[in-house]
Short mmCIF file of C-alpha atoms and ligand atoms in Angstrom, two decimals:
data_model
loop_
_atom_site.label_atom_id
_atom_site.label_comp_id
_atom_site.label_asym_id
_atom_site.label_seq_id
_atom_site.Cartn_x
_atom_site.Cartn_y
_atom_site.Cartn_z
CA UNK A 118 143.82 78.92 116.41
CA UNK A 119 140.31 80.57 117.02
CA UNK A 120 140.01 83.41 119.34
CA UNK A 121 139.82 82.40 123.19
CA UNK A 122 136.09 81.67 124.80
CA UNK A 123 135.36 85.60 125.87
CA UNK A 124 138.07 87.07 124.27
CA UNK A 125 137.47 90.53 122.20
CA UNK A 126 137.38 89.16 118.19
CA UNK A 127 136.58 91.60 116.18
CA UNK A 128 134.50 88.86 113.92
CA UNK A 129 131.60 89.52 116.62
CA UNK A 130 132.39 93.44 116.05
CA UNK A 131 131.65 92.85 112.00
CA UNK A 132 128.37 90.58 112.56
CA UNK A 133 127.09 93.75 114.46
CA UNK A 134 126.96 95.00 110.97
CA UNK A 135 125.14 92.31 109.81
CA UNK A 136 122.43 92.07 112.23
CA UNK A 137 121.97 95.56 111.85
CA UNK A 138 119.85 95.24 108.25
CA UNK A 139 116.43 94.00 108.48
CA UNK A 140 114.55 91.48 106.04
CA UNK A 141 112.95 95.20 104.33
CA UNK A 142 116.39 96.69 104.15
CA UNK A 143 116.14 99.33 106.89
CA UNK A 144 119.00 99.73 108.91
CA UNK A 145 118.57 98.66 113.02
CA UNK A 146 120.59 101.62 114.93
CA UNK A 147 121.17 99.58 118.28
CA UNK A 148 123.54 97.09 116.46
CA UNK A 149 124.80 99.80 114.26
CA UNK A 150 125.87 101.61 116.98
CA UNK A 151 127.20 98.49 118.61
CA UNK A 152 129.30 97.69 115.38
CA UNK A 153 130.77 101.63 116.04
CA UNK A 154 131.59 100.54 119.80
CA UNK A 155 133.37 97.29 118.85
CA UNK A 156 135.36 98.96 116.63
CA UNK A 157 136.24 101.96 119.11
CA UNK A 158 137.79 99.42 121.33
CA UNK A 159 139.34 98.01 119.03
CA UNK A 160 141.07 101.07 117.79
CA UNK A 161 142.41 101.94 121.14
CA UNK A 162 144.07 98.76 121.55
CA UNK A 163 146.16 99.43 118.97
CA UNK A 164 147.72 102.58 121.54
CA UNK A 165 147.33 105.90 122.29
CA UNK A 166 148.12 107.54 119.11
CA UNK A 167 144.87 106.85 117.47
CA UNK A 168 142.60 108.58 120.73
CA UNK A 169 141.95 111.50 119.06
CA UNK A 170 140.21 109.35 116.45
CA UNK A 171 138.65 107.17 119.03
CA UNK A 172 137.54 110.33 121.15
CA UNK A 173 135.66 112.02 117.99
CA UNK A 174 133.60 108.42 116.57
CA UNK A 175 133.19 107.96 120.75
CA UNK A 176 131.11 111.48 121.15
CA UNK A 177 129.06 110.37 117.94
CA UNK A 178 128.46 107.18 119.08
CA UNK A 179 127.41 108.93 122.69
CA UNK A 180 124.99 111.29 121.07
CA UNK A 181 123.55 108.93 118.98
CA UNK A 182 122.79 106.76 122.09
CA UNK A 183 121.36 109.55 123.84
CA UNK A 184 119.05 109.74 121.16
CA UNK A 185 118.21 105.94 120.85
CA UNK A 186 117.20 106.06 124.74
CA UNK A 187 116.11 108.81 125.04
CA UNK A 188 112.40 110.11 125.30
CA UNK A 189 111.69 109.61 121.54
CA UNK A 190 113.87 106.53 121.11
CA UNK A 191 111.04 104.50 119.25
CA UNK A 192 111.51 107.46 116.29
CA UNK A 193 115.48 106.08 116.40
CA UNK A 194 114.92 103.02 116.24
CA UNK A 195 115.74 102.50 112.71
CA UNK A 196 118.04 104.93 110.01
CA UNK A 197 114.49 105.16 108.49
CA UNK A 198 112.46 106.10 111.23
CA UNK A 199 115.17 108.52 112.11
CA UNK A 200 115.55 110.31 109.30
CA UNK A 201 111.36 110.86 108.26
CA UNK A 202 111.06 112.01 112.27
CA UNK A 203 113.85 114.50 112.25
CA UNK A 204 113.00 116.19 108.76
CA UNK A 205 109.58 115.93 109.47
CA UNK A 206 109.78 117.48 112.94
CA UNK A 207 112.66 120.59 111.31
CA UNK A 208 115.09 119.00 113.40
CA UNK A 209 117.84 119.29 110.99
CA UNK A 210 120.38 122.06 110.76
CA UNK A 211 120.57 122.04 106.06
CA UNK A 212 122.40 124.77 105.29
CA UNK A 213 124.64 125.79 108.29
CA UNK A 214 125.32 124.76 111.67
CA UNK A 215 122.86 126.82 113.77
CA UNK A 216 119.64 125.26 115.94
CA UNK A 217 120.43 121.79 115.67
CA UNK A 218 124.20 120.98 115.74
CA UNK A 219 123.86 117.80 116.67
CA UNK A 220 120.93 115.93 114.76
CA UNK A 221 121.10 112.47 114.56
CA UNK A 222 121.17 113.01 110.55
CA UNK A 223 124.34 114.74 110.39
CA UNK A 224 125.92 112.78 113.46
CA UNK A 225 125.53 109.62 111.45
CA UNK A 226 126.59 111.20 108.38
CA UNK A 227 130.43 111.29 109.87
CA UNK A 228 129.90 107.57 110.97
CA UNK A 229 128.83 106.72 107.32
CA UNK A 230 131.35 108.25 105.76
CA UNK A 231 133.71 106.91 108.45
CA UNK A 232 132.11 103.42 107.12
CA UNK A 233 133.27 103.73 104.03
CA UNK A 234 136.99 104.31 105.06
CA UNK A 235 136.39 100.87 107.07
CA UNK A 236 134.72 99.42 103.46
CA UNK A 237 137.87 100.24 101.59
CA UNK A 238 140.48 99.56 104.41
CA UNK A 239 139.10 95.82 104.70
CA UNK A 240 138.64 95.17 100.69
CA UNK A 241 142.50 96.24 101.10
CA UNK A 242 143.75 94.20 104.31
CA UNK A 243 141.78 91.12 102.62
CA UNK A 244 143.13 91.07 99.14
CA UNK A 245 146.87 92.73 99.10
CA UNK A 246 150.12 90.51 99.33
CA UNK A 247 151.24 88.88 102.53
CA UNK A 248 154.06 91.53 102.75
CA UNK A 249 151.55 94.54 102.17
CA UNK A 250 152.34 97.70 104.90
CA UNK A 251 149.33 98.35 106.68
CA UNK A 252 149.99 101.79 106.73
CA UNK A 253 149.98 102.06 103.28
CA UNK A 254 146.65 100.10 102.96
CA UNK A 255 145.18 102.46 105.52
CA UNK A 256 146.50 106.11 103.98
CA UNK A 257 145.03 104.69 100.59
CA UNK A 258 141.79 104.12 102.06
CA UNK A 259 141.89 107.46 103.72
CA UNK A 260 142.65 109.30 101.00
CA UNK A 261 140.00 107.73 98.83
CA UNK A 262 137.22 108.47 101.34
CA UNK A 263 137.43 110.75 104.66
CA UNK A 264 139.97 112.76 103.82
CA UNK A 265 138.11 114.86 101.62
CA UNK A 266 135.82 115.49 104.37
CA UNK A 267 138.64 116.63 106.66
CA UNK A 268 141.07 119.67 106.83
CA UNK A 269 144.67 119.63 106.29
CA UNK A 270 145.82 119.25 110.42
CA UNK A 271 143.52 116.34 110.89
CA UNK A 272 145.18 114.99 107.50
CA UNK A 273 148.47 115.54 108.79
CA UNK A 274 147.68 113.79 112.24
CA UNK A 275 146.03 110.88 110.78
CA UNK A 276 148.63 110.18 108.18
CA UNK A 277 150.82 110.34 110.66
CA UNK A 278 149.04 107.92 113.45
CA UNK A 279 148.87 105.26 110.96
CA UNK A 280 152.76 104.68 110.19
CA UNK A 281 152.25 103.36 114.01
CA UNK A 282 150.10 100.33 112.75
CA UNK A 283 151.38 96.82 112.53
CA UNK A 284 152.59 94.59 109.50
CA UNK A 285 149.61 93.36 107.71
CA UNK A 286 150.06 89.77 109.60
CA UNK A 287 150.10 90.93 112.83
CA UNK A 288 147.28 92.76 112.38
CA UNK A 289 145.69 90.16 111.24
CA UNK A 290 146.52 88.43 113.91
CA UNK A 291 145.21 90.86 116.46
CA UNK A 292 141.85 90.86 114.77
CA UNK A 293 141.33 88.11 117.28
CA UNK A 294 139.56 85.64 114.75
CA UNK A 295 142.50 82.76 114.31
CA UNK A 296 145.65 82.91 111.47
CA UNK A 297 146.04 85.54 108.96
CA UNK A 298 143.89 82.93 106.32
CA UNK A 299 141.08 82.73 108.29
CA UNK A 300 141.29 86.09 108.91
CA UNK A 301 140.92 86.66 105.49
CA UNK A 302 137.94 84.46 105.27
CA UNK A 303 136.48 86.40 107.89
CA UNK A 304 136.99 89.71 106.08
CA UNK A 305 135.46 87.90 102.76
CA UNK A 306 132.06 86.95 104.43
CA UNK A 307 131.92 89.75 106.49
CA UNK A 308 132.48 92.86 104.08
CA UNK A 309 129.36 92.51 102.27
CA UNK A 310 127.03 93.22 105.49
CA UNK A 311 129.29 96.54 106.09
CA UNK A 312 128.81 97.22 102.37
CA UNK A 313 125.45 96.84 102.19
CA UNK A 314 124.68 98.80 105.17
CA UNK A 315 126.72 101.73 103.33
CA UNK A 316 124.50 101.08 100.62
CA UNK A 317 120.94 101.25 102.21
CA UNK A 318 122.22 104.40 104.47
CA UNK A 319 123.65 106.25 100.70
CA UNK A 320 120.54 105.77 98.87
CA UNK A 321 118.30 107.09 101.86
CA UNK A 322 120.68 110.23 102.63
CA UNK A 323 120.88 110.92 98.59
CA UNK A 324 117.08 110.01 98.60
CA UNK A 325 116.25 112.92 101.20
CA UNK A 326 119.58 115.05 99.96
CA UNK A 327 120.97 114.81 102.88
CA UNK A 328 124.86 113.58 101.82
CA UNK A 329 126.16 117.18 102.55
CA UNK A 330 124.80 118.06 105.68
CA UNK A 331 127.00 121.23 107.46
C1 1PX B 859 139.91 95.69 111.27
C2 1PX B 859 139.93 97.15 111.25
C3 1PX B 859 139.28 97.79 112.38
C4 1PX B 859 139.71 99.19 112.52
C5 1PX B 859 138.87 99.88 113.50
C6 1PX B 859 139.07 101.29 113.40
C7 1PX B 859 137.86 102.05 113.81
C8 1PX B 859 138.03 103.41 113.27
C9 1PX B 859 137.00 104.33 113.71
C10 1PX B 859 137.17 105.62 113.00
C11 1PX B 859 136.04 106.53 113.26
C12 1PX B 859 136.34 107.88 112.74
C13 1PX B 859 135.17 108.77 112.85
C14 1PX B 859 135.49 110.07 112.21
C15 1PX B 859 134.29 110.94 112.05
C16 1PX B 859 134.76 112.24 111.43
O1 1PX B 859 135.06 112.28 110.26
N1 1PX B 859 134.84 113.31 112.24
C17 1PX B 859 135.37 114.59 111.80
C18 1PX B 859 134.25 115.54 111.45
O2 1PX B 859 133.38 115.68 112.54
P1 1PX B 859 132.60 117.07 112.77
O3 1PX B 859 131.67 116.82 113.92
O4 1PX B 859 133.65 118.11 113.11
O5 1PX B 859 131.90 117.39 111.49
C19 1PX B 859 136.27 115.13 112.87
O6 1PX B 859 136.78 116.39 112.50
C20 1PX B 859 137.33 114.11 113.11
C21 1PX B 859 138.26 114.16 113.95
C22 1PX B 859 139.17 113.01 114.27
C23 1PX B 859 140.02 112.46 113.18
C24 1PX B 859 139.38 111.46 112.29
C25 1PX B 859 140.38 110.71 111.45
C26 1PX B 859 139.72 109.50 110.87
C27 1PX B 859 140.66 108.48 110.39
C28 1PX B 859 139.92 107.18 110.19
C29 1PX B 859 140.82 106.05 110.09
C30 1PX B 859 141.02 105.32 111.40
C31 1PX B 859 142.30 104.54 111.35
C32 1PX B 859 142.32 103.36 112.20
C33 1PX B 859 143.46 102.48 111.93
C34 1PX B 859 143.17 101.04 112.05
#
């Protein structure tokens, strides 16, 4: 069955991702950030366990959109653009967390890495057996990406939010896109966009050393 005329699918969520990389490989931040959105809501349908999750990506997403209309927005228009304007201008907090907490370097810098749970997470939904646990999927994910970033408590709470997800199937299902297969076959054409957005966005923060930012 495909999803409902107007109804929230998260295979319009994923294309974000997509549209988001130009023909030169640079990395559009309005659909980026719309990919980020998509994904917000469709975290919180899943209930109110995972909204200290959704708050956090929610006041990145906020304060990158500031940035992208605000009075310099043309400079944040692209990852690129971003990232030449804010080093260029000493906009960037490198060593500790002092003048410029919130730079739109280190801000996306959670999102990437945050991109990279989603990378893994998907590559798992798409390819483990029917009677996978979700849970499972996600914790493996976790601990093979964000987690290292994060300290024990947040650990402990997100370990523990995602025993509330559903059986692989129905969350398949709630992905909005038709059955579990074509799920699937969403997940297999849409993964490589996400991954090569991670790509473009690693090479450019290892390029300018920015992959440790405080
Ligand atoms: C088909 C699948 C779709 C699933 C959609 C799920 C969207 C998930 C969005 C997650 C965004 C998480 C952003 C986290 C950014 C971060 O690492 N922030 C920490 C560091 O920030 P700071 O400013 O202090 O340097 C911050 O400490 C984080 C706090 C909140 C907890 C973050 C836990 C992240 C778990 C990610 C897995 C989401 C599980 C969703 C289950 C489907």
């Amino acid at each position: 069955m495909a999803a409902a005329a107007g109804a929230f699918s998260l295979r319009e969520v994923l294309s974000a991702f997509q549209a988001a990389v130009t023909e030169r490989r640079e990395v559009l931040l309005g659909p980026y950030l719309r990919g980020w959105r998509g994904l917000v809501r469709f975290l919180n349908s899943l209930g109110a366990i995972f909204s200290f999750i959704s708050k956090d990506a929610v006041a990145k997403i906020q304060i990158m959109e500031s940035y992208c209309g605000g009075e310099r927005q043309e400079e944040y228009r692209t990852l690129q653009s971003m990232v030449a304007y804010e080093l260029a201008s000493g906009l960037v907090d490198i060593q500790r967390r002092s003048e410029h907490p919130d730079s739109g370097c280190r801000t996306v810098l959670r999102l990437h890495r945050a991109l990279r749970w989603l990378q893994l997470f998907l590559e798992g939904l798409r390819t483990a057996q029917e009677d996978s646990k979700t849970s499972t999927i996600c914790t493996d994910s976790y601990n093979a990406s964000l987690a290292a970033y994060h300290p024990w408590v947040i650990r402990k709470a997100a370990t523990v939010a995602f025993c509330a997800l559903p059986s692989r199937n129905a969350f398949l299902e709630i992905m909005n896109v038709g059955t579990p297969e074509e799920a699937v076959i969403m997940l297999g054409d849409a993964l490589p966009h996400i991954s090569s957005v991670y790509g473009i966005t690693e090479e450019l923060y290892a390029q300018h050393k920015l992959l440790n930012l405080p």
